[in-house]
Amino acid sequence: MWNLDFSPPQVIEARVFTRLPDSFRNRRRSEWCDANKPGHEIDSFLEGPSFDRAGNLFVTDIPYGRIFRISPALEWTLAAEYDGWPNGMALHRDGSLWITDYRRGLLRHSREGGNPETILGHRNSESFKGVNDLTFDFDGNCYFTDQGQTGLHDPSGRVYRLSPSPLGEGRGEGRLEILISGIPSPNGVALDTTGKVIFVAVTRANQVWRGPLLADGSVTKVGAFRTFFGASGPDGMAVDVENRLVVAHASLAGAFVLNARGEVTHFVKSPSGSTVTNVAYRPGTSKLVMTESETGTILEADLPAPGAPLFSHA
């Protein structure tokens, strides 16, 4: 029988890693701002941290349709700017970046550069509500959330799975399935180290859901793995080699580290701003980066174990 641990979590102090340079900041109103932060003007809203194999960190800026590349020397470059609202990103094994764009669906940014191209703009003839985040398993299946403005008042969000194209890696014309439906605000998505469990951050229910994946790929017995509190809720997530789940929380100024029982073992505390939207491990290390969107800052912290291996770096 397990001994449950109700001791307080260990606090890990994050540090400022880098911040969006002033040359890229222009505080103003935008359509995204009017819809999501009424009455405010903002210069950025960073999300989607993802590392390529050269050690560059990519992040999105949702309201202004920008993708930034941050070199190992912390030099910021505008990698793309287009008419969209890019949110989550994940590197594909072929070196391209896959992007969940609220306005345009699932996109692909070539490693050769240029603006993103559409992989999947809709399901059949039905538009998505507003896709949010994504991850890959080791077979190249892409799991992504469709959140839109859903919540407890409208629990109609979904998690989709897009299988690899028979025409080759990265093309995106594979089979699309609804994996989980009836979700009040699906946001971050992650798989455990076995690839047999899916986690979904359900922001407006302030929960992380857990669902076992069966051998045929279907999901069963989805339940609430952890419940939080606060004005917002859990956002992006990452997994370490010991199957801990790191959960960014968009209103509690940090990220929670959960063990396999859903207990909070550590809290990674932001030194600047309370809107921690997403997390990613630097591949092969125990260094975690976090996007803090209130201040346009990238944070870094040292965690107990390295991040789990990624499809992109396999």
XYZ file of N, CA, C and O in Angstrom, residues 71-267:
788
model
N 18.768 32.058 -29.927
C 19.975 31.246 -30.107
C 20.555 30.864 -28.754
O 20.204 31.454 -27.725
N 21.477 29.886 -28.710
C 22.157 29.559 -27.451
C 22.875 30.759 -26.847
O 23.095 30.801 -25.629
N 23.218 31.759 -27.679
C 23.848 32.993 -27.184
C 22.808 34.030 -26.761
O 23.159 35.176 -26.472
N 21.521 33.637 -26.744
C 20.394 34.474 -26.317
C 20.135 35.635 -27.261
O 19.655 36.699 -26.859
N 20.407 35.433 -28.539
C 20.073 36.412 -29.567
C 18.691 36.085 -30.128
O 18.445 34.964 -30.571
N 17.798 37.073 -30.104
C 16.435 36.899 -30.582
C 16.348 37.254 -32.064
O 16.817 38.310 -32.478
N 15.704 36.375 -32.843
C 15.482 36.607 -34.266
C 14.017 36.346 -34.576
O 13.426 35.388 -34.062
N 13.427 37.201 -35.403
C 12.059 36.971 -35.845
C 12.083 35.914 -36.946
O 12.511 36.175 -38.066
N 11.623 34.709 -36.613
C 11.657 33.609 -37.574
C 10.480 33.642 -38.532
O 10.585 33.188 -39.671
N 9.341 34.171 -38.076
C 8.164 34.280 -38.942
C 7.218 35.313 -38.355
O 7.165 35.510 -37.135
N 6.487 35.989 -39.236
C 5.430 36.928 -38.835
C 4.335 36.832 -39.882
O 4.580 37.054 -41.074
N 3.133 36.485 -39.474
C 2.068 36.205 -40.432
C 0.721 36.496 -39.786
O 0.628 36.816 -38.585
N -0.344 36.374 -40.548
C -1.694 36.668 -40.082
C -2.256 35.435 -39.380
O -2.897 34.590 -39.998
N -2.002 35.339 -38.086
C -2.493 34.211 -37.314
C -2.279 34.442 -35.831
O -1.713 35.464 -35.423
N -2.735 33.487 -35.032
C -2.543 33.521 -33.588
C -1.854 32.224 -33.162
O -2.498 31.300 -32.661
N -0.551 32.093 -33.349
C 0.153 30.847 -33.024
C 0.268 30.658 -31.519
O 0.569 31.592 -30.782
N 0.040 29.439 -31.075
C 0.076 29.144 -29.645
C 1.133 28.080 -29.349
O 2.296 28.377 -29.233
N 0.734 26.813 -29.247
C 1.699 25.760 -28.949
C 2.553 25.413 -30.153
O 2.163 25.630 -31.307
N 3.741 24.851 -29.874
C 4.630 24.362 -30.935
C 5.295 23.070 -30.475
O 5.504 22.834 -29.285
N 5.650 22.250 -31.436
C 6.441 21.050 -31.174
C 7.291 20.773 -32.402
O 6.821 20.904 -33.544
N 8.534 20.413 -32.176
C 9.438 20.098 -33.279
C 9.171 18.682 -33.775
O 9.079 17.741 -32.981
N 9.049 18.547 -35.078
C 8.893 17.234 -35.709
C 10.268 16.627 -35.929
O 11.275 17.330 -35.971
N 10.321 15.330 -36.106
C 11.596 14.653 -36.334
C 12.266 15.099 -37.627
O 13.494 15.030 -37.760
N 11.464 15.609 -38.589
C 12.054 16.068 -39.851
C 12.653 17.470 -39.746
O 13.165 18.013 -40.722
N 12.582 18.075 -38.539
C 13.176 19.385 -38.326
C 12.219 20.546 -38.474
O 12.591 21.690 -38.187
N 10.994 20.292 -38.903
C 10.008 21.366 -39.017
C 9.325 21.594 -37.673
O 9.285 20.715 -36.813
N 8.788 22.792 -37.505
C 8.005 23.126 -36.323
C 6.526 22.998 -36.654
O 6.054 23.567 -37.651
N 5.798 22.248 -35.849
C 4.350 22.182 -35.987
C 3.741 23.150 -34.987
O 4.196 23.236 -33.842
N 2.709 23.865 -35.428
C 2.142 24.969 -34.654
C 0.627 24.809 -34.571
O -0.036 24.553 -35.575
N 0.099 24.968 -33.360
C -1.352 25.055 -33.214
C -1.729 26.531 -33.224
O -1.383 27.278 -32.316
N -2.418 26.949 -34.260
C -2.785 28.341 -34.466
C -4.295 28.489 -34.267
O -5.089 27.834 -34.946
N -4.674 29.347 -33.334
C -6.084 29.512 -32.973
C -6.949 29.857 -34.182
O -8.073 29.376 -34.313
N -6.434 30.665 -35.058
C -7.208 31.112 -36.209
C -7.151 30.153 -37.394
O -8.131 29.998 -38.119
N -5.994 29.505 -37.570
C -5.752 28.818 -38.839
C -5.625 27.313 -38.742
O -5.530 26.629 -39.756
N -5.624 26.757 -37.543
C -5.542 25.316 -37.403
C -4.124 24.832 -37.152
O -3.296 25.522 -36.563
N -3.838 23.641 -37.635
C -2.528 23.027 -37.447
C -1.615 23.422 -38.608
O -1.927 23.168 -39.775
N -0.491 24.061 -38.276
C 0.415 24.599 -39.282
C 1.794 23.956 -39.178
O 2.117 23.304 -38.189
N 2.595 24.174 -40.214
C 3.956 23.638 -40.262
C 4.900 24.746 -40.717
O 4.667 25.391 -41.745
N 5.965 24.962 -39.938
C 6.986 25.949 -40.294
C 8.245 25.197 -40.709
O 8.858 24.497 -39.899
N 8.617 25.324 -41.950
C 9.754 24.587 -42.488
C 11.060 25.051 -41.851
O 11.221 26.229 -41.520
N 11.997 24.137 -41.721
C 13.304 24.528 -41.188
C 14.047 25.425 -42.180
O 15.026 26.079 -41.817
N 13.578 25.483 -43.423
C 14.161 26.393 -44.407
C 13.672 27.826 -44.220
O 14.184 28.755 -44.842
N 12.658 28.021 -43.382
C 12.157 29.365 -43.115
C 10.890 29.679 -43.870
O 10.192 28.795 -44.371
N 10.569 30.960 -43.954
C 9.324 31.382 -44.579
C 8.174 31.350 -43.586
O 8.354 31.049 -42.405
N 6.974 31.672 -44.066
C 5.800 31.648 -43.207
C 5.227 30.238 -43.114
O 5.410 29.420 -44.029
N 4.524 29.928 -42.040
C 3.973 28.578 -41.876
C 2.970 28.227 -42.962
O 2.254 29.086 -43.481
N 2.921 26.932 -43.273
C 1.935 26.418 -44.218
C 0.909 25.582 -43.462
O 1.186 25.059 -42.387
N -0.288 25.467 -44.031
C -1.367 24.751 -43.367
C -1.222 23.245 -43.549
O -1.057 22.754 -44.664
N -1.270 22.527 -42.439
C -1.376 21.071 -42.465
C -2.841 20.669 -42.426
O -3.307 19.846 -43.204
N -3.581 21.293 -41.513
C -4.974 20.919 -41.287
C -5.728 22.158 -40.819
O -5.536 22.611 -39.686
N -6.564 22.701 -41.687
C -7.293 23.912 -41.346
C -8.670 23.669 -40.773
O -9.281 24.567 -40.192
N -9.180 22.433 -40.918
C -10.520 22.106 -40.431
C -10.673 20.595 -40.405
O -9.839 19.853 -40.947
N -11.717 20.124 -39.756
C -12.064 18.705 -39.753
C -13.256 18.520 -40.677
O -14.328 19.049 -40.416
N -13.047 17.758 -41.756
C -14.042 17.669 -42.813
C -14.349 19.108 -43.258
O -13.474 19.820 -43.677
N -15.585 19.570 -43.142
C -15.881 20.961 -43.512
C -16.124 21.824 -42.286
O -16.530 22.977 -42.411
N -15.870 21.262 -41.096
C -16.134 21.977 -39.855
C -14.865 22.655 -39.346
O -13.819 22.011 -39.207
N -14.952 23.943 -39.057
C -13.809 24.653 -38.518
C -13.519 24.192 -37.090
O -14.419 23.766 -36.363
N -12.251 24.279 -36.702
C -11.914 24.041 -35.310
C -12.401 25.207 -34.462
O -12.582 26.326 -34.945
N -12.580 24.971 -33.164
C -12.972 26.040 -32.248
C -11.834 27.022 -32.026
O -12.037 28.214 -31.848
N -10.612 26.495 -32.013
C -9.407 27.277 -31.760
C -8.369 26.361 -31.145
O -8.370 26.136 -29.933
N -7.505 25.783 -31.989
C -6.553 24.790 -31.484
C -5.515 25.478 -30.596
O -5.224 26.668 -30.736
N -4.955 24.706 -29.651
C -4.162 25.334 -28.594
C -2.770 24.754 -28.405
O -1.798 25.490 -28.357
N -2.625 23.442 -28.257
C -1.314 22.865 -27.957
C -1.226 21.481 -28.575
O -2.237 20.895 -28.983
N 0.006 20.926 -28.606
C 0.215 19.656 -29.291
C 1.435 18.932 -28.752
O 2.301 19.517 -28.105
N 1.484 17.623 -29.050
C 2.652 16.809 -28.743
C 2.678 15.636 -29.705
O 1.669 15.313 -30.346
N 3.842 14.997 -29.823
C 4.005 13.810 -30.668
C 4.312 12.589 -29.803
O 4.990 12.705 -28.773
N 3.852 11.414 -30.261
C 4.357 10.176 -29.675
C 5.503 9.666 -30.557
O 5.867 10.287 -31.563
N 6.092 8.531 -30.174
C 7.281 8.066 -30.896
C 6.961 7.408 -32.231
O 7.875 7.073 -32.982
N 5.669 7.228 -32.525
C 5.274 6.760 -33.849
C 4.950 7.921 -34.787
O 4.572 7.704 -35.936
N 5.083 9.146 -34.273
C 4.808 10.324 -35.097
C 3.370 10.770 -35.096
O 3.003 11.685 -35.850
N 2.520 10.141 -34.265
C 1.154 10.624 -34.132
C 1.172 11.971 -33.424
O 1.887 12.160 -32.433
N 0.368 12.908 -33.914
C 0.282 14.244 -33.331
C -1.029 14.354 -32.551
O -2.118 14.166 -33.105
N -0.909 14.654 -31.268
C -2.071 14.868 -30.405
C -2.208 16.379 -30.200
O -1.239 17.042 -29.817
N -3.399 16.924 -30.444
C -3.565 18.363 -30.257
C -4.933 18.681 -29.670
O -5.898 17.937 -29.847
N -4.979 19.809 -28.937
C -6.203 20.215 -28.269
C -6.916 21.296 -29.070
O -6.294 22.124 -29.725
N -8.245 21.264 -28.990
C -9.088 22.277 -29.634
C -9.927 22.918 -28.538
O -10.945 22.381 -28.114
N -9.475 24.076 -28.088
C -10.026 24.716 -26.896
C -11.073 25.767 -27.215
O -12.163 25.762 -26.659
N -10.726 26.710 -28.097
C -11.621 27.820 -28.363
C -11.978 28.557 -27.093
O -11.155 28.750 -26.202
N -13.232 28.956 -26.967
C -13.721 29.669 -25.776
C -14.533 28.749 -24.869
O -15.368 29.211 -24.090
N -14.290 27.446 -24.949
C -15.038 26.499 -24.135
C -14.690 26.663 -22.654
O -13.686 27.265 -22.280
N -15.541 26.123 -21.813
C -15.348 26.195 -20.371
C -16.455 25.412 -19.684
O -17.156 24.623 -20.320
N -16.622 25.633 -18.393
C -17.657 24.909 -17.654
C -19.051 25.215 -18.204
O -19.961 24.380 -18.095
N -19.207 26.395 -18.818
C -20.495 26.763 -19.411
C -20.708 26.064 -20.750
O -21.849 25.994 -21.240
N -19.636 25.575 -21.357
C -19.691 24.986 -22.696
C -18.602 23.919 -22.808
O -17.550 24.149 -23.395
N -18.843 22.741 -22.242
C -17.808 21.693 -22.238
C -17.759 20.926 -23.558
O -18.067 19.735 -23.623
N -17.354 21.624 -24.617
C -17.380 20.999 -25.947
C -16.000 20.960 -26.602
O -15.904 20.733 -27.803
N -14.929 21.172 -25.809
C -13.587 21.072 -26.361
C -13.207 19.637 -26.674
O -13.849 18.682 -26.213
N -12.150 19.476 -27.451
C -11.753 18.139 -27.909
C -10.241 17.970 -27.904
O -9.496 18.944 -27.988
N -9.829 16.705 -27.850
C -8.457 16.317 -28.155
C -8.497 15.467 -29.409
O -9.289 14.519 -29.503
N -7.650 15.819 -30.380
C -7.561 15.080 -31.638
C -6.232 14.337 -31.722
O -5.239 14.729 -31.088
N -6.227 13.309 -32.553
C -4.974 12.635 -32.913
C -4.886 12.557 -34.434
O -5.803 12.079 -35.097
N -3.781 13.048 -34.959
C -3.516 12.982 -36.400
C -2.397 11.991 -36.621
O -1.281 12.170 -36.128
N -2.686 10.934 -37.363
C -1.677 9.904 -37.623
C -0.736 10.359 -38.728
O -1.061 11.254 -39.517
N 0.462 9.771 -38.798
C 1.404 10.159 -39.864
C 0.842 9.876 -41.241
O 0.058 8.953 -41.443
N 1.244 10.682 -42.192
C 0.814 10.497 -43.566
C 1.489 9.283 -44.186
O 2.682 9.056 -43.982
N 0.758 8.490 -44.955
C 1.400 7.391 -45.679
C 2.338 7.888 -46.779
O 3.122 7.121 -47.318
N 2.277 9.202 -47.083
C 3.112 9.768 -48.135
C 4.469 10.225 -47.630
O 5.293 10.682 -48.406
N 4.678 10.132 -46.311
C 5.977 10.536 -45.774
C 5.846 11.389 -44.547
O 4.792 11.986 -44.286
N 6.902 11.464 -43.769
C 6.903 12.195 -42.514
C 6.617 13.674 -42.728
O 7.087 14.297 -43.676
N 5.836 14.230 -41.781
C 5.654 15.665 -41.724
C 4.620 16.238 -42.673
O 4.350 17.424 -42.636
N 4.020 15.391 -43.543
C 3.101 15.954 -44.532
C 1.728 16.228 -43.942
O 1.055 17.164 -44.328
N 1.303 15.409 -42.987
C 0.094 15.718 -42.253
C -1.214 15.257 -42.869
O -2.277 15.607 -42.387
N -1.170 14.434 -43.944
C -2.428 14.012 -44.554
C -2.928 12.679 -44.008
O -3.682 11.970 -44.645
N -2.518 12.329 -42.793
C -2.925 11.054 -42.217
C -4.341 11.090 -41.673
O -5.101 12.041 -41.870
N -4.691 10.060 -40.929
C -6.040 9.919 -40.384
C -6.218 10.826 -39.172
O -5.380 10.861 -38.271
N -7.351 11.558 -39.138
C -7.672 12.423 -38.011
C -8.795 11.789 -37.198
O -9.827 11.402 -37.746
N -8.586 11.682 -35.874
C -9.576 11.084 -34.983
C -9.858 12.027 -33.826
O -8.959 12.712 -33.345
N -11.109 12.022 -33.364
C -11.437 12.664 -32.092
C -11.132 11.655 -30.998
O -11.743 10.597 -30.916
N -10.164 11.985 -30.156
C -9.763 11.052 -29.099
C -10.606 11.242 -27.836
O -11.066 10.275 -27.230
N -10.786 12.505 -27.420
C -11.603 12.818 -26.243
C -12.466 14.022 -26.599
O -11.983 14.995 -27.175
N -13.725 13.995 -26.236
C -14.620 15.129 -26.454
C -15.277 15.507 -25.134
O -15.065 14.870 -24.102
N -16.086 16.550 -25.165
C -16.797 16.973 -23.966
C -15.904 17.566 -22.895
O -16.143 17.378 -21.703
N -14.882 18.324 -23.309
C -13.910 18.869 -22.363
C -14.144 20.366 -22.173
O -14.208 21.110 -23.151
N -14.236 20.836 -20.918
C -14.383 22.276 -20.685
C -13.036 22.984 -20.690
O -12.444 23.221 -19.644
N -12.523 23.251 -21.879
C -11.293 24.029 -22.061
C -10.013 23.196 -22.057
O -9.155 23.353 -21.194
N -9.837 22.310 -23.049
C -8.582 21.560 -23.168
C -7.448 22.456 -23.641
O -7.591 23.181 -24.622
N -6.320 22.405 -22.949
C -5.212 23.308 -23.229
C -3.955 22.480 -23.482
O -3.782 21.909 -24.544
N -3.041 22.407 -22.528
C -1.826 21.622 -22.716
C -2.121 20.137 -22.846
O -3.123 19.633 -22.341
N -1.216 19.428 -23.521
C -1.370 17.985 -23.698
C 0.005 17.340 -23.621
O 0.997 17.896 -24.105
N 0.077 16.179 -22.965
C 1.347 15.473 -22.804
C 1.090 13.979 -22.711
O -0.009 13.541 -22.338
N 2.114 13.189 -23.038
C 2.079 11.746 -22.902
C 3.099 11.329 -21.867
O 4.159 11.960 -21.731
N 2.793 10.254 -21.115
C 3.788 9.779 -20.153
C 4.919 9.066 -20.885
O 4.908 8.927 -22.117
N 5.925 8.610 -20.150
C 7.112 8.039 -20.778
C 6.833 6.727 -21.507
O 7.587 6.354 -22.391
N 5.748 6.046 -21.152
C 5.396 4.793 -21.828
C 4.606 5.030 -23.104
O 4.469 4.134 -23.935
N 4.061 6.243 -23.262
C 3.182 6.524 -24.389
C 1.813 5.901 -24.241
O 1.019 5.907 -25.182
N 1.501 5.390 -23.046
C 0.228 4.701 -22.817
C -0.738 5.501 -21.955
O -1.807 5.009 -21.596
N -0.351 6.727 -21.592
C -1.220 7.595 -20.803
C -1.152 8.992 -21.390
O -0.071 9.497 -21.703
N -2.323 9.622 -21.552
C -2.385 11.001 -22.027
C -2.858 11.897 -20.894
O -3.731 11.507 -20.099
N -2.247 13.070 -20.780
C -2.655 14.089 -19.820
C -3.170 15.302 -20.587
O -2.577 15.697 -21.594
N -4.245 15.891 -20.096
C -4.822 17.081 -20.710
C -5.013 18.136 -19.625
O -5.647 17.864 -18.597
N -4.456 19.327 -19.841
C -4.706 20.446 -18.934
C -6.060 21.047 -19.294
O -6.254 21.519 -20.419
N -6.983 21.008 -18.346
C -8.346 21.501 -18.566
C -8.455 22.823 -17.811
O -8.832 22.867 -16.645
N -8.121 23.891 -18.506
C -7.843 25.161 -17.842
C -9.014 25.684 -17.030
O -8.869 26.019 -15.854
N -10.187 25.773 -17.626
C -11.293 26.452 -16.941
C -12.030 25.556 -15.954
O -12.896 26.023 -15.218
N -11.648 24.284 -15.884
C -12.068 23.422 -14.777
C -10.975 23.341 -13.715
O -11.161 22.710 -12.682
N -9.826 23.965 -13.996
C -8.675 23.994 -13.091
C -8.228 22.579 -12.711
O -7.945 22.284 -11.547
N -8.134 21.721 -13.723
C -7.764 20.323 -13.507
C -6.776 19.849 -14.565
O -6.670 20.426 -15.647
N -6.072 18.765 -14.238
C -5.369 17.962 -15.228
C -6.082 16.630 -15.303
O -6.271 15.956 -14.281
N -6.514 16.254 -16.507
C -7.161 14.966 -16.713
C -6.132 13.937 -17.157
O -5.136 14.263 -17.819
N -6.387 12.681 -16.805
C -5.516 11.558 -17.159
C -6.348 10.474 -17.831
O -7.416 10.117 -17.333
N -5.861 9.959 -18.985
C -6.584 8.911 -19.675
C -5.661 7.819 -20.184
O -4.742 8.109 -20.957
N -5.846 6.572 -19.757
C -5.065 5.466 -20.312
C -5.382 5.256 -21.793
O -6.543 5.342 -22.210
N -4.329 5.014 -22.585
C -4.486 4.724 -24.009
C -4.392 3.218 -24.217
O -3.407 2.582 -23.811
N -5.414 2.627 -24.820
C -5.461 1.186 -25.040
C -4.630 0.792 -26.262
O -4.164 1.638 -27.033
N -4.440 -0.508 -26.435
C -3.597 -1.006 -27.522
C -4.110 -0.595 -28.889
O -3.329 -0.424 -29.831
N -5.433 -0.429 -29.022
C -5.993 -0.021 -30.320
C -5.963 1.496 -30.521
O -6.468 2.007 -31.523
N -5.381 2.222 -29.547
C -5.263 3.660 -29.669
C -6.389 4.449 -29.041
O -6.299 5.672 -28.937
N -7.452 3.780 -28.614
C -8.561 4.490 -27.983
C -8.208 4.829 -26.539
O -7.250 4.310 -25.961
N -9.007 5.697 -25.960
C -8.761 6.138 -24.591
C -9.896 5.634 -23.709
O -11.028 5.448 -24.162
N -9.584 5.401 -22.441
C -10.587 4.854 -21.536
C -10.456 5.490 -20.160
O -9.390 5.987 -19.788
N -11.539 5.489 -19.414
C -11.553 5.878 -17.999
C -10.818 7.191 -17.739
O -9.980 7.295 -16.840
N -11.148 8.207 -18.511
C -10.533 9.515 -18.297
C -11.022 10.087 -16.969
O -12.225 10.100 -16.691
N -10.088 10.521 -16.144
C -10.446 11.064 -14.842
C -9.607 12.274 -14.489
O -8.626 12.597 -15.163
N -10.008 12.961 -13.415
C -9.278 14.130 -12.927
C -8.072 13.649 -12.123
O -8.214 13.043 -11.069
N -6.891 13.920 -12.637
C -5.631 13.502 -12.014
C -5.221 14.464 -10.900
O -4.718 14.059 -9.860
N -5.454 15.753 -11.129
C -5.116 16.766 -10.130
C -6.034 17.963 -10.324
O -6.319 18.359 -11.461
N -6.506 18.533 -9.207
C -7.330 19.733 -9.242
C -6.574 20.877 -8.578
O -5.975 20.690 -7.516
N -6.592 22.032 -9.230
C -5.903 23.212 -8.727
C -6.926 24.266 -8.310
O -8.085 23.971 -8.076
N -6.505 25.506 -8.251
C -7.361 26.621 -7.866
C -6.831 27.853 -8.584
O -5.815 27.797 -9.278
N -7.504 28.975 -8.425
C -7.014 30.208 -9.020
C -7.944 30.771 -10.073
O -8.902 30.126 -10.500
N -7.621 31.992 -10.518
C -8.465 32.700 -11.486
C -8.375 32.094 -12.876
O -9.299 32.197 -13.670
N -7.239 31.475 -13.192
C -7.091 30.776 -14.474
C -6.901 29.286 -14.157
O -7.567 28.761 -13.282
N -5.987 28.623 -14.836
C -5.822 27.202 -14.585
C -4.582 26.649 -15.232
O -3.750 27.396 -15.764
N -4.419 25.313 -15.213
C -3.240 24.687 -15.812
C -3.176 24.939 -17.308
O -4.192 25.034 -17.983
N -1.934 25.036 -17.798
C -1.703 25.406 -19.195
C -0.776 24.358 -19.823
O -1.097 23.182 -19.844
N 0.407 24.764 -20.315
C 1.312 23.813 -20.956
C 1.946 22.844 -19.961
O 2.055 23.134 -18.764
N 2.395 21.686 -20.496
C 2.935 20.641 -19.632
C 4.163 19.988 -20.266
O 4.364 20.051 -21.474
N 4.972 19.331 -19.413
C 6.127 18.558 -19.862
C 6.320 17.397 -18.906
O 5.868 17.433 -17.752
N 7.030 16.359 -19.369
C 7.239 15.135 -18.587
C 8.734 14.902 -18.433
O 9.509 15.171 -19.361
N 9.147 14.384 -17.263
C 10.566 14.054 -17.095
C 10.784 12.550 -17.187
O 9.829 11.770 -17.339
N 12.036 12.114 -17.116
C 12.372 10.700 -17.323
C 11.826 9.813 -16.221
O 11.712 8.595 -16.389
N 11.507 10.383 -15.065
C 10.946 9.614 -13.954
C 9.429 9.711 -13.907
O 8.802 9.366 -12.912
N 8.843 10.145 -15.008
C 7.392 10.219 -15.207
C 6.715 11.273 -14.331
O 5.520 11.175 -14.049
N 7.474 12.257 -13.876
C 6.838 13.403 -13.242
C 6.226 14.288 -14.324
O 6.744 14.390 -15.433
N 5.149 14.946 -13.966
C 4.464 15.851 -14.887
C 4.637 17.275 -14.379
O 4.305 17.577 -13.236
N 5.174 18.154 -15.220
C 5.330 19.560 -14.881
C 4.180 20.327 -15.522
O 3.950 20.217 -16.737
N 3.453 21.088 -14.699
C 2.242 21.763 -15.159
C 2.379 23.271 -14.938
O 2.443 23.735 -13.798
N 2.432 24.032 -16.023
C 2.404 25.490 -15.915
C 1.009 25.925 -15.471
O 0.004 25.372 -15.922
N 0.959 26.920 -14.590
C -0.337 27.450 -14.158
C -0.390 28.934 -14.494
O 0.479 29.697 -14.089
N -1.427 29.320 -15.226
C -1.470 30.653 -15.813
C -1.906 31.758 -14.857
O -2.012 32.912 -15.272
N -2.150 31.431 -13.573
C -2.480 32.508 -12.627
C -1.821 32.345 -11.267
O -2.041 33.173 -10.391
N -0.995 31.314 -11.083
C -0.391 31.059 -9.765
C 1.121 31.249 -9.753
O 1.812 30.746 -8.869
N 1.654 31.943 -10.752
C 3.055 32.398 -10.740
C 4.065 31.268 -10.674
O 5.069 31.357 -9.965
N 3.827 30.220 -11.434
C 4.816 29.156 -11.468
C 4.295 27.890 -12.108
O 3.284 27.886 -12.825
N 5.010 26.797 -11.854
C 4.664 25.485 -12.401
C 4.714 24.450 -11.285
O 5.590 24.499 -10.414
N 3.778 23.529 -11.311
C 3.698 22.465 -10.329
C 4.325 21.197 -10.891
O 4.121 20.863 -12.066
N 5.061 20.457 -10.054
C 5.627 19.169 -10.439
C 4.837 18.085 -9.712
O 4.757 18.083 -8.476
N 4.234 17.174 -10.481
C 3.398 16.112 -9.935
C 4.075 14.762 -10.111
O 4.639 14.484 -11.170
N 3.995 13.912 -9.088
C 4.496 12.548 -9.253
C 3.409 11.672 -9.877
O 2.322 12.159 -10.239
N 3.683 10.378 -9.989
C 2.759 9.478 -10.689
C 1.435 9.306 -9.958
O 0.475 8.789 -10.532
N 1.356 9.740 -8.688
C 0.110 9.665 -7.932
C -0.655 10.986 -7.961
O -1.697 11.114 -7.331
N -0.098 11.976 -8.638
C -0.752 13.277 -8.701
C -0.429 14.177 -7.535
O -1.024 15.256 -7.398
N 0.530 13.788 -6.704
C 0.938 14.621 -5.574
C 1.878 15.728 -6.060
O 2.718 15.486 -6.935
N 1.764 16.904 -5.482
C 2.655 18.014 -5.808
C 3.937 17.838 -5.000
O 3.936 17.951 -3.775
N 5.040 17.566 -5.686
C 6.323 17.363 -5.011
C 7.180 18.620 -5.020
O 7.987 18.841 -4.111
N 7.016 19.465 -6.056
C 7.806 20.682 -6.184
C 6.932 21.781 -6.784
O 5.983 21.501 -7.528
N 7.274 23.016 -6.465
C 6.663 24.159 -7.108
C 7.778 25.050 -7.636
O 8.663 25.469 -6.878
